Short mmCIF file of C-alpha atoms in Angstrom, two decimals:
data_model
loop_
_atom_site.label_atom_id
_atom_site.label_comp_id
_atom_site.label_asym_id
_atom_site.label_seq_id
_atom_site.Cartn_x
_atom_site.Cartn_y
_atom_site.Cartn_z
CA MET A 2 100.56 75.52 51.19
CA ASP A 3 101.37 79.00 52.59
CA HIS A 4 104.52 79.06 54.82
CA SER A 5 104.28 82.73 55.83
CA LEU A 6 105.37 84.00 59.23
CA ALA A 7 101.82 85.03 60.26
CA LEU A 8 100.34 83.44 63.37
CA THR A 9 97.58 80.90 62.96
CA ARG A 10 94.35 81.32 64.91
CA LEU A 11 95.40 78.47 67.20
CA GLU A 12 98.71 80.17 67.94
CA GLN A 13 96.95 83.51 68.53
CA GLY A 14 94.55 81.79 71.03
CA ILE A 15 97.42 80.14 72.89
CA LEU A 16 99.31 83.44 73.02
CA LEU A 17 96.24 85.25 74.39
CA LEU A 18 95.75 82.60 77.12
CA VAL A 19 99.46 82.91 78.13
CA ILE A 20 99.19 86.72 78.35
CA LEU A 21 95.92 86.57 80.35
CA GLY A 22 97.35 83.92 82.70
CA GLY A 23 100.49 85.97 83.27
CA ALA A 24 98.43 89.11 83.96
CA GLY A 25 96.31 87.18 86.46
CA ILE A 26 99.35 85.86 88.31
CA ALA A 27 100.97 89.31 88.36
CA PHE A 28 97.74 90.87 89.67
CA ASN A 29 97.52 88.21 92.44
CA LEU A 30 101.13 88.80 93.43
CA TYR A 31 100.55 92.58 93.70
CA THR A 32 97.18 92.53 95.46
CA GLY A 33 97.19 89.28 97.49
CA PRO A 34 94.82 86.34 97.50
CA GLY A 35 91.65 88.42 98.35
CA THR A 36 91.40 87.55 102.07
CA ASP A 37 90.39 89.82 104.93
CA ASN A 38 94.13 90.38 105.59
CA PRO A 39 95.51 90.95 102.11
CA VAL A 40 99.16 90.55 101.36
CA GLY A 41 101.22 91.80 98.46
CA ILE A 42 102.94 94.93 97.27
CA VAL A 43 99.84 97.16 96.95
CA PRO A 44 98.28 96.35 100.37
CA ASP A 45 101.68 96.71 102.03
CA ALA A 46 102.07 100.15 100.51
CA LEU A 47 98.62 101.17 101.69
CA THR A 48 99.16 100.05 105.28
CA GLY A 49 102.71 101.36 105.38
CA SER A 50 104.75 102.03 108.47
CA SER A 51 104.32 104.64 111.13
CA ALA A 52 108.08 105.21 111.33
CA ALA A 53 107.51 108.14 108.97
CA LEU A 54 104.88 109.91 111.17
CA LEU A 55 105.60 113.47 112.07
CA VAL A 56 103.85 115.60 114.72
CA ASP A 57 103.21 119.15 113.54
CA THR A 58 103.38 121.72 116.28
CA PRO A 59 101.84 123.31 118.08
CA LEU A 60 99.60 121.06 120.06
CA GLU A 61 96.49 122.83 121.27
CA GLY A 62 94.52 122.41 124.46
CA PHE A 63 90.89 123.38 124.58
CA GLY A 64 89.30 124.74 127.73
CA ASP A 65 86.83 122.50 129.53
CA PRO A 66 83.33 123.96 129.14
CA ALA A 67 82.44 122.87 132.63
CA ASP A 68 85.66 124.30 134.13
CA PRO A 69 87.39 126.91 131.90
CA GLY A 70 90.45 126.86 134.20
CA ARG A 71 91.28 123.34 132.96
CA ILE A 72 92.04 121.69 129.65
CA GLY A 73 89.19 119.41 128.48
CA SER A 74 90.67 118.15 125.23
CA VAL A 75 93.93 118.21 123.26
CA SER A 76 94.46 118.30 119.47
CA ILE A 77 97.50 117.07 117.58
CA SER A 78 98.35 117.25 113.86
CA LEU A 79 99.98 114.24 112.19
CA ARG A 80 101.45 113.84 108.72
CA LEU A 81 103.87 111.52 106.98
CA PHE A 82 107.53 112.40 106.59
CA PRO A 83 108.07 114.01 103.13
CA GLY A 84 108.99 111.35 100.58
CA SER A 85 107.20 108.58 102.44
CA VAL A 86 105.25 106.04 100.44
CA GLY A 87 102.26 104.06 101.65
CA ALA A 88 99.79 105.13 104.29
CA VAL A 89 98.96 104.72 107.98
CA ASP A 90 95.50 103.36 108.74
CA MET A 91 94.40 105.76 111.44
CA GLY A 92 91.05 103.93 111.78
CA ARG A 93 92.96 101.08 113.44
CA ALA A 94 95.33 103.30 115.46
CA GLY A 95 95.46 103.07 119.23
CA VAL A 96 95.47 106.32 121.24
CA LEU A 97 96.67 106.43 124.82
CA PHE A 98 96.48 109.36 127.25
CA THR A 99 98.81 109.16 130.23
CA THR A 100 98.86 111.42 133.31
CA GLN A 101 100.32 110.89 136.80
CA GLY A 102 97.01 109.17 137.59
CA GLY A 103 97.54 106.43 134.98
CA THR A 104 97.04 105.53 131.36
CA GLU A 105 93.72 105.58 129.51
CA THR A 106 93.04 103.82 126.26
CA CYS A 107 90.93 106.21 124.19
CA SER A 108 88.29 104.77 121.87
CA THR A 109 86.39 106.30 118.96
CA SER A 110 83.12 106.15 120.88
CA PRO A 111 81.42 109.50 121.81
CA VAL A 112 82.13 109.00 125.50
CA PRO A 113 85.49 110.05 127.02
CA PRO A 114 88.19 108.88 127.03
CA ASN A 115 87.84 109.14 123.27
CA TRP A 116 89.42 110.54 120.14
CA THR A 117 88.39 111.48 116.60
CA ILE A 118 89.84 112.79 113.39
CA THR A 119 88.53 116.37 113.35
CA ASP A 120 90.15 117.59 110.14
CA ARG A 121 91.83 116.25 107.05
CA LEU A 122 94.10 118.84 105.48
CA ASN A 123 96.27 119.08 102.41
CA ALA A 124 99.93 118.83 103.34
CA LEU A 125 102.33 120.62 101.00
CA PRO A 126 103.84 120.08 98.46
CA ILE A 127 101.27 117.68 96.95
CA GLY A 128 98.07 118.32 98.99
CA ALA A 129 95.64 115.50 98.20
CA ALA A 130 93.41 115.03 101.33
CA ASP A 131 90.45 112.76 100.90
CA ASP A 132 87.73 111.46 103.27
CA ASP A 133 89.14 108.07 104.27
CA ASP A 134 91.02 107.20 107.46
CA LEU A 135 94.25 106.42 105.66
CA LEU A 136 96.89 109.06 106.42
CA GLU A 137 98.64 109.26 103.03
CA PRO A 138 101.40 111.39 101.53
CA GLY A 139 100.00 114.86 100.93
CA GLU A 140 97.59 114.69 103.90
CA GLU A 141 97.61 115.96 107.43
CA PHE A 142 95.16 114.74 110.06
CA VAL A 143 94.11 116.76 113.08
CA ILE A 144 93.22 114.39 115.91
CA ARG A 145 91.36 115.58 119.00
CA VAL A 146 91.56 113.61 122.24
CA TRP A 147 89.18 113.91 125.24
CA PRO A 148 90.59 112.35 128.41
CA SER A 149 88.15 111.14 131.05
CA ARG A 150 88.95 114.13 133.25
CA ALA A 151 90.08 117.74 132.61
CA LEU A 152 93.75 118.60 133.08
CA ALA A 153 94.84 121.12 135.72
CA PRO A 154 97.44 123.84 135.16
CA ARG A 155 101.01 122.58 135.41
CA GLU A 156 99.86 118.98 134.94
CA THR A 157 102.03 116.85 132.66
CA PHE A 158 100.52 114.37 130.18
CA THR A 159 101.71 112.10 127.42
CA LEU A 160 99.70 111.52 124.25
CA THR A 161 100.60 108.30 122.38
CA VAL A 162 99.40 107.47 118.83
CA ALA A 163 100.10 103.84 117.97
CA PRO A 164 99.40 102.96 114.37
CA PRO A 165 98.60 99.28 113.56
CA ARG A 166 102.11 98.78 112.30
CA GLY A 167 105.38 100.31 113.40
CA PRO A 168 106.46 102.29 116.43
CA ALA A 169 104.17 104.64 118.38
CA VAL A 170 104.55 108.41 118.34
CA LYS A 171 104.67 109.95 121.81
CA VAL A 172 104.35 113.60 122.78
CA THR A 173 104.71 114.81 126.36
CA ARG A 174 103.55 118.31 127.41
CA THR A 175 102.88 120.27 130.57
CA VAL A 176 99.75 122.38 130.81
CA PRO A 177 100.71 126.07 131.24
CA PRO A 178 99.66 127.95 134.36
CA ARG A 179 97.29 130.20 132.39
CA ILE A 180 94.61 128.45 130.33
CA THR A 181 92.66 130.20 127.57
CA PRO A 182 89.81 128.80 125.44
CA VAL A 183 92.47 127.56 123.00
CA THR A 184 95.85 127.11 124.70
CA ASP A 185 99.11 126.63 122.78
CA LEU A 186 100.82 123.53 124.25
CA GLY A 187 103.96 123.87 122.08
#
């Protein structure tokens, strides 16, 4: 009878089952149970927090084609604070446009009040923009918002971007007295 330290086939099979079971448990802990609202470390990192959102200046106002003396739409650039991990799902973000006349909830439909992601740029130092709606480290999104009515010179507005998790980002500006086709709003 051989009493060597080698593993028998039965011991190898049991060891393989233990390793595969442990890997399955670890994978489930990291990715969640596979529901529509996944939980776990990986999905939490992907949905992230908006607390790290930064607004890149300047905001730009675009002249209204029907009335060039007014602003018809506004663009804003958003990125994550350097060193942030995770992402912000901009596809689920809420966008509000507030003037003295009230607050409008902008949708992603083609009819104002609406908004869309018009550009996905590489943000330094690690530029890695892709085509999804997740604002991730290394990306900068340019968002353009069309309120239901054009803005007059000297009119004040507040643009609010509210990601699905975390606090909203608010920017308040006043339309300058002179409006050009592309107006710097600071």
